[in-house]
Amino acid sequence: MSPKIQIVLLMLFFLTSCMDDVDFDQANDLSIQPKYVASLVHFTFDQHKFFDNLGNEQFMITDAAPTQLNNSTLVQENLTKADVQFKVTNQFNRTIVLVLRFYNASGQQTFVLNPIAVLPNTVDGIYTQTISWSDLNNLKNSSIARLDVVLMAGATPIDPTVNKILNVQVSGIFDFNFNN
Amino acid sequence: MRKRVLVVVLFFSVLLNAQNKQVLYNFDQLPQTLLLNPGEKVSQKWHTGIPFLSGISFFAGSSDVTIYDVFADDGTSINDKVRKLIYDLNSNDFGSINQQLEVINIGIRLKNKRDFVSAGFYQEFDAIGYYPKDMAVLFYEGNSTLNKQYSLKDVNIKAELLGVFHAGISRKIDDDLQIGARIKLYSGVMNFQTKQNKGVFYTQLGSLNQYEHILAGIDGNVQTSGIFLPAGTEVNQAYFQKMMLLGGNLGLGFDVGFTYHPQKQWTVSGSILDLGFINNTKDNRTYSVQGNYSFQGIEPDFDLTNPTNYWEDLEDDFLDAINYTKSDESYWSWRSTKLNGMLKYEWGEDRFTDCFDTETEPGYFNGVGAHVFTIFRPKAPQIAATVFYERKFSNTFRAKITYTADSYSFSNIGLGVSARIGVFNMYAVADHLLGYKNLAKTNAGSVQLGMNIIVK
């Protein structure tokens, strides 16, 4: 066999090699579903926090922060489930209600978690709220989160001179699905 | 997107020994063998490679994973296959890609007859990355397993694109010994390296909140050159030409080698290649982190009259804690040095060599031998061992068949052919031939092709 023919045969061998028994369309079925936990917010304060500078009792204190949820590609495309977990110790003699609200950039409320009522003298109470699939879309359109801490009306006023605390720990469990 | 990145990481994390040219080494006195051993014996008066076609080299492969492992049409869910790979691969699995394109290769024998000088220019892309197992698992499963530590030490990647000017000499000391050396001037276009990273990430039960996220003992860096370019820089063909033709980051390297005949039919040869570095001084950016960080959530102060920018504070705290720095300081990047060693026995003397050609030593029809290749990579050297048989069918046609074993594959069959028609030479080399029947099931494949003008 001449050298030229041998080279041609060799090249043909390379060029005619193939891929068998594979299905690249399976890539469309690939789904990776990690679960992440994250601490979000925590605070501890005593009964002074519910009094203004003039010494008047306030029924609610509140704070807000941007969430960037609406700008996050990771959240927009892949977040499939979110559980928000509250762990609360309420030494006050009044019920505390926690309300977590979300707003869009226009200031319109997009979503609110069911208010959590923490009875007096609760120690390490656990309250978990699952955000449903439909509510997730509202959550994803949010750019601001606001937490209201409401001191419910009661028969006895709170006494700032008594050392009692409210401890709130908020964390999230987030399920993602990375697929096409 | 992240999913695709993960699949790509899986594939390229296990590419191996991309620069082992065990078939081409010491094959038919081809001009390209001088780039594998500057002390190679060549018998031609002069040679020139066909520009851009004299040396085309490409390797792709995998060790513990094949395309078939992921995409087999066997009824098993692709998600089950990917999950198995994520956990089966280990942090010592690595990926390495190498591609070379020879642009110019010329050589000529000097009047003293004993020296053969050669020079040229080629482009090279070389990359290696180790499988960052802990990071892949963290991405795959999340951080919900408390106290499980994910190490950053497996994040180890090196990649470079460069042009190489080279000039070498192969000198005949006596009938038994030939030595050679080559000097290389590197012109780096792009470099990326991150290595010797340390530290762990884990999540544990917190003291202030339900979880505490911890980065402990973090010590890492990423060095880049030619990746973050000044605004307005056009990355086009002219840019690459300029950077490769001594307009890039310059470096210096050496090859040395020898060929020795302890007895007439025995040959021992060896070489050290790319003993050198590049001094990256242009368009550099280096990132480094060092420290510890703990996070248990934001602590609001419930004072809307003086709102706090919690994210900005969080970012500042984080960057302070891990001592984040970004600089454009220059740095050296070392080339991946390679070693070749070969022992060969030949028999069947070619009695039909041109009797008027007194310069060329008579050759042999048959040769068998062994070849060992080592490349020094960031974590550890990678070694491959080869046995081979070569056959001279005529003065114009030669073939070589190899069997190579390394840490990953024990079924690598290679074949090389070299044909000469007058002064025109063409060679083709390939290995992992058993995989060509179904590329999906093969671990690796490499091809080297080229055409030269060789004047005896």
XYZ file of C-alpha atoms in Angstrom, chain B residues 20-432:
413
model
C 2.647 14.631 26.288
C 3.716 14.113 22.670
C 4.961 10.597 23.125
C 4.375 9.601 19.502
C 6.094 12.606 18.007
C 9.083 12.441 20.341
C 12.156 11.149 18.460
C 10.037 10.324 15.419
C 11.604 10.254 11.972
C 13.943 13.147 12.684
C 11.084 15.546 12.032
C 11.854 19.245 12.567
C 9.196 19.297 15.285
C 11.134 16.734 17.325
C 13.687 19.454 17.978
C 11.021 21.254 19.991
C 10.632 18.160 22.160
C 14.357 17.567 22.493
C 16.795 20.269 21.363
C 19.501 17.616 21.431
C 17.674 15.500 18.867
C 19.680 14.107 15.967
C 18.530 15.367 12.612
C 20.210 14.570 9.340
C 18.813 17.190 6.984
C 20.795 20.087 5.512
C 17.937 22.424 6.112
C 14.234 22.471 6.645
C 11.360 24.861 6.744
C 7.900 24.247 7.977
C 4.976 25.241 5.803
C 3.907 28.452 7.594
C 0.895 27.882 9.870
C 0.724 24.244 8.765
C 3.948 22.774 10.053
C 2.757 22.084 13.568
C -0.886 21.922 14.571
C -1.326 20.342 17.954
C -4.485 19.860 19.946
C -5.449 17.749 22.909
C -8.749 17.157 24.671
C -9.572 14.442 27.106
C -10.834 13.336 30.450
C -9.933 10.763 33.034
C -12.785 9.781 35.297
C -15.534 11.160 33.149
C -16.497 10.876 29.510
C -19.236 12.468 27.490
C -20.936 9.094 27.636
C -20.924 9.173 31.430
C -23.123 12.253 31.350
C -25.110 11.962 28.139
C -25.480 8.200 27.692
C -28.859 7.303 26.227
C -29.320 4.501 28.740
C -32.492 5.426 30.560
C -30.694 6.767 33.607
C -31.549 10.330 34.536
C -28.862 12.854 33.695
C -29.374 14.288 37.170
C -28.366 10.970 38.744
C -25.280 10.850 36.545
C -24.225 14.385 37.398
C -24.804 13.755 41.095
C -22.561 10.686 40.928
C -19.826 12.665 39.220
C -20.025 15.542 41.691
C -19.305 13.207 44.576
C -17.077 10.642 42.825
C -14.522 13.062 41.432
C -11.941 14.161 43.931
C -9.869 17.258 44.398
C -6.820 15.663 42.793
C -8.618 15.322 39.479
C -7.388 18.003 37.217
C -8.008 19.496 33.845
C -5.412 20.536 31.348
C -5.804 21.861 27.837
C -2.972 22.563 25.482
C -3.039 23.866 21.967
C -0.143 24.945 19.825
C 0.071 26.429 16.358
C 3.466 26.622 14.780
C 3.761 29.683 12.564
C 7.382 29.472 11.461
C 9.952 26.720 11.875
C 13.242 26.851 10.025
C 16.533 25.072 10.500
C 19.855 24.777 8.773
C 23.048 22.804 9.239
C 26.084 25.000 9.692
C 29.211 24.681 7.628
C 30.999 22.936 10.456
C 28.574 20.035 9.822
C 28.211 19.251 13.491
C 25.827 22.071 14.406
C 22.244 22.334 13.350
C 20.476 25.539 14.268
C 16.737 26.001 14.223
C 14.404 28.826 15.054
C 10.793 29.751 14.812
C 7.673 31.053 16.382
C 4.579 29.344 17.707
C 1.439 30.283 19.580
C 0.396 28.334 22.630
C -2.599 28.168 24.929
C -2.170 26.180 28.095
C -4.528 25.778 31.012
C -4.907 23.576 34.025
C -7.566 23.533 36.694
C -8.061 21.145 39.566
C -11.554 19.974 40.410
C -12.689 22.302 43.232
C -14.672 19.537 44.862
C -15.775 21.319 48.006
C -16.926 24.367 46.092
C -18.753 22.177 43.573
C -20.486 20.282 46.384
C -21.377 23.549 48.113
C -22.984 24.776 44.931
C -24.663 21.438 44.307
C -26.165 20.784 47.717
C -26.136 24.186 49.396
C -25.015 24.979 52.909
C -27.878 23.427 54.850
C -25.664 20.731 56.360
C -24.474 22.416 59.524
C -20.800 22.297 60.509
C -19.788 20.832 57.148
C -16.619 22.599 56.074
C -16.030 23.549 52.460
C -12.382 24.162 51.730
C -11.047 26.765 49.334
C -7.704 25.020 48.961
C -8.819 23.037 45.927
C -9.400 26.204 43.946
C -6.298 25.995 41.798
C -6.343 27.248 38.221
C -3.684 28.394 35.822
C -4.169 29.527 32.229
C -2.010 31.362 29.751
C -1.970 32.428 26.125
C 1.354 33.385 24.636
C 3.585 33.614 21.633
C 6.977 31.906 21.726
C 10.047 32.912 19.741
C 12.722 30.279 19.917
C 16.187 29.546 18.622
C 18.208 26.454 19.325
C 21.266 24.512 18.415
C 21.856 20.791 18.258
C 25.532 19.906 18.364
C 27.146 16.604 17.529
C 29.810 16.027 20.148
C 30.927 12.709 18.714
C 29.356 9.747 16.980
C 27.639 8.740 20.212
C 26.539 11.999 21.748
C 24.424 14.881 20.568
C 23.476 17.750 22.864
C 21.283 20.748 22.317
C 19.769 23.810 23.855
C 17.078 26.257 22.945
C 16.333 29.711 24.197
C 12.768 30.929 24.238
C 11.405 34.421 24.400
C 7.849 34.410 25.634
C 5.356 37.139 24.818
C 2.361 36.666 27.058
C -1.082 37.768 25.916
C -3.094 36.551 28.872
C -2.372 34.961 32.203
C -4.630 33.854 35.018
C -3.567 32.014 38.113
C -4.943 31.286 41.524
C -3.137 28.846 43.765
C -2.169 28.100 47.339
C -5.575 29.216 48.520
C -6.534 28.362 52.073
C -9.497 28.603 54.371
C -12.902 27.086 54.896
C -16.520 28.151 54.772
C -19.103 26.578 57.036
C -22.412 27.235 58.717
C -23.074 26.424 62.337
C -25.724 27.195 64.919
C -25.362 30.819 65.861
C -25.251 32.632 69.154
C -27.071 35.785 67.976
C -29.165 34.148 65.286
C -30.170 30.671 64.255
C -27.190 30.250 61.933
C -23.696 31.624 61.884
C -21.868 31.694 58.560
C -18.125 31.571 58.952
C -15.136 32.113 56.714
C -12.131 30.892 58.684
C -8.458 31.213 57.866
C -9.072 32.666 54.442
C -5.895 33.300 52.486
C -6.297 33.490 48.750
C -5.274 35.387 45.688
C -6.035 35.687 42.023
C -3.444 37.098 39.652
C -4.457 38.153 36.173
C -2.762 39.781 33.265
C -4.309 40.775 29.956
C -7.842 40.041 31.143
C -8.933 43.375 32.573
C -7.974 45.712 29.770
C -8.108 49.506 29.673
C -11.396 50.961 28.452
C -11.497 51.269 24.714
C -9.059 48.424 24.060
C -10.189 46.542 20.991
C -9.527 42.831 21.316
C -9.154 41.852 17.703
C -6.640 40.120 15.477
C -4.325 43.126 15.497
C -4.353 43.093 19.306
C -3.383 39.434 19.487
C -0.669 39.874 16.864
C 0.808 42.805 18.740
C 0.735 41.020 22.078
C 2.216 37.807 20.731
C 4.927 39.481 18.701
C 6.868 40.820 21.697
C 4.245 43.427 22.561
C 2.987 41.442 25.506
C 4.408 40.466 28.857
C 7.893 39.219 28.205
C 9.569 36.166 29.628
C 12.519 33.911 29.144
C 12.853 30.158 29.009
C 15.227 27.378 28.091
C 15.113 23.860 26.720
C 18.028 21.476 26.983
C 18.404 17.927 25.762
C 20.675 15.153 24.608
C 20.796 12.007 22.550
C 23.310 9.326 23.418
C 24.158 5.955 21.931
C 25.726 3.786 24.643
C 25.957 1.070 21.997
C 25.396 1.175 18.283
C 21.792 0.011 18.336
C 20.811 1.641 21.613
C 19.661 5.222 22.084
C 19.102 7.121 25.286
C 17.690 10.632 25.122
C 16.204 13.180 27.414
C 15.096 16.763 27.570
C 13.920 19.513 29.889
C 11.485 21.906 28.273
C 10.148 25.313 29.203
C 12.322 26.029 32.166
C 11.240 29.640 32.308
C 8.923 32.383 33.406
C 6.964 35.380 32.220
C 7.195 38.710 33.990
C 3.634 40.008 33.874
C 3.793 43.798 33.907
C 0.966 44.918 31.623
C -2.736 45.140 32.329
C -2.352 43.283 35.602
C -4.922 42.922 38.302
C -4.321 41.019 41.488
C -6.941 40.299 44.106
C -6.131 38.984 47.525
C -8.059 38.182 50.676
C -6.812 37.213 54.082
C -8.663 36.926 57.345
C -11.750 35.624 59.097
C -15.362 36.631 58.887
C -18.540 35.684 60.682
C -22.080 36.662 59.774
C -25.282 36.159 61.715
C -27.530 38.610 59.958
C -28.228 42.323 59.962
C -28.990 44.013 63.246
C -31.545 46.781 62.590
C -31.640 49.807 64.844
C -35.285 50.728 64.183
C -34.500 54.388 63.713
C -36.109 55.533 60.501
C -35.245 59.146 61.240
C -31.580 58.207 60.789
C -31.756 55.333 58.312
C -28.754 53.058 58.108
C -27.420 51.706 54.835
C -27.121 48.142 56.069
C -25.778 46.713 52.815
C -23.000 49.267 52.616
C -22.070 48.604 56.235
C -22.164 44.874 55.597
C -19.910 45.169 52.562
C -17.465 47.395 54.436
C -17.350 45.033 57.411
C -16.793 42.053 55.130
C -14.030 43.635 53.080
C -12.298 44.899 56.224
C -12.480 41.517 57.912
C -10.991 39.606 55.014
C -8.467 42.330 54.211
C -9.546 42.536 50.588
C -7.038 44.226 48.306
C -6.919 44.897 44.586
C -3.718 45.984 42.916
C -1.971 46.167 39.559
C 1.431 45.044 40.775
C 3.548 42.914 38.443
C 4.161 39.238 39.111
C 6.014 36.272 37.672
C 4.234 33.269 36.258
C 6.250 30.106 35.812
C 5.824 27.938 32.776
C 4.941 24.302 33.250
C 8.302 22.602 32.902
C 8.368 19.213 31.171
C 10.750 16.301 31.246
C 11.177 13.647 28.584
C 13.262 10.503 28.823
C 13.585 7.730 26.263
C 15.379 4.431 25.778
C 15.287 2.783 22.352
C 16.708 -0.336 20.748
C 16.878 -0.585 16.969
C 17.574 -3.449 14.623
C 17.427 -4.331 10.955
C 19.988 -2.028 9.452
C 18.875 -0.236 6.326
C 21.407 -1.361 3.760
C 19.690 0.540 0.973
C 20.570 3.990 2.194
C 21.992 6.094 -0.574
C 25.612 4.947 -0.799
C 26.633 8.345 -2.166
C 25.243 10.013 0.928
C 28.122 9.878 3.345
C 26.649 12.416 5.744
C 23.597 10.464 6.767
C 24.069 7.625 9.173
C 22.415 4.403 8.105
C 19.147 3.895 9.864
C 17.256 0.865 11.073
C 13.986 -0.610 9.994
C 12.752 -1.382 13.478
C 12.887 0.210 16.871
C 11.326 -0.493 20.232
C 11.605 1.540 23.361
C 10.143 3.230 26.347
C 9.408 6.878 26.990
C 8.614 8.699 30.207
C 7.020 12.117 30.317
C 6.585 14.386 33.301
C 5.039 17.805 33.491
C 5.271 19.911 36.625
C 1.860 21.245 37.514
C 0.753 23.438 40.449
C -0.188 20.587 42.783
C 2.093 17.758 41.693
C 3.978 16.399 38.700
C 1.966 14.365 36.229
C 3.681 11.322 34.810
C 3.004 9.201 31.737
C 4.882 6.069 30.634
C 4.957 4.820 27.058
C 6.288 1.817 25.198
C 6.557 2.039 21.448
C 7.452 0.265 18.252
C 8.501 2.130 15.147
C 8.933 0.829 11.668
C 10.609 2.228 8.635
C 8.729 0.886 5.634
C 10.846 2.718 3.104
C 12.997 5.793 2.802
C 9.771 7.754 2.376
C 7.444 6.264 4.896
C 7.727 5.618 8.608
C 5.205 4.689 11.282
C 5.226 4.482 15.040
C 2.758 2.884 17.390
C 2.649 3.594 21.104
C 0.985 2.333 24.217
C 0.787 4.833 27.072
C -0.248 4.454 30.685
C -0.724 7.176 33.230
C -2.684 7.683 36.398
C -5.932 7.758 34.490
C -5.775 5.630 31.392
C -4.281 2.236 30.635
C -5.669 1.933 27.135
C -4.016 4.722 25.220
C -2.864 3.497 21.825
C -1.158 6.064 19.623
C -0.101 6.017 15.999
C 2.115 8.285 13.980
C 2.968 8.270 10.296
C 5.452 10.357 8.399
C 5.727 10.398 4.645
C 8.142 12.128 2.351
C 7.629 12.816 -1.307
C 10.818 14.388 -2.534
C 11.541 17.215 -0.124
C 7.932 17.471 0.967
C 7.123 15.861 4.299
C 3.787 15.340 5.942
C 3.168 13.778 9.293
C 0.098 12.913 11.291
C 0.005 11.718 14.864
C -2.896 10.707 17.037
C -3.345 8.844 20.271
C -6.211 7.371 22.286
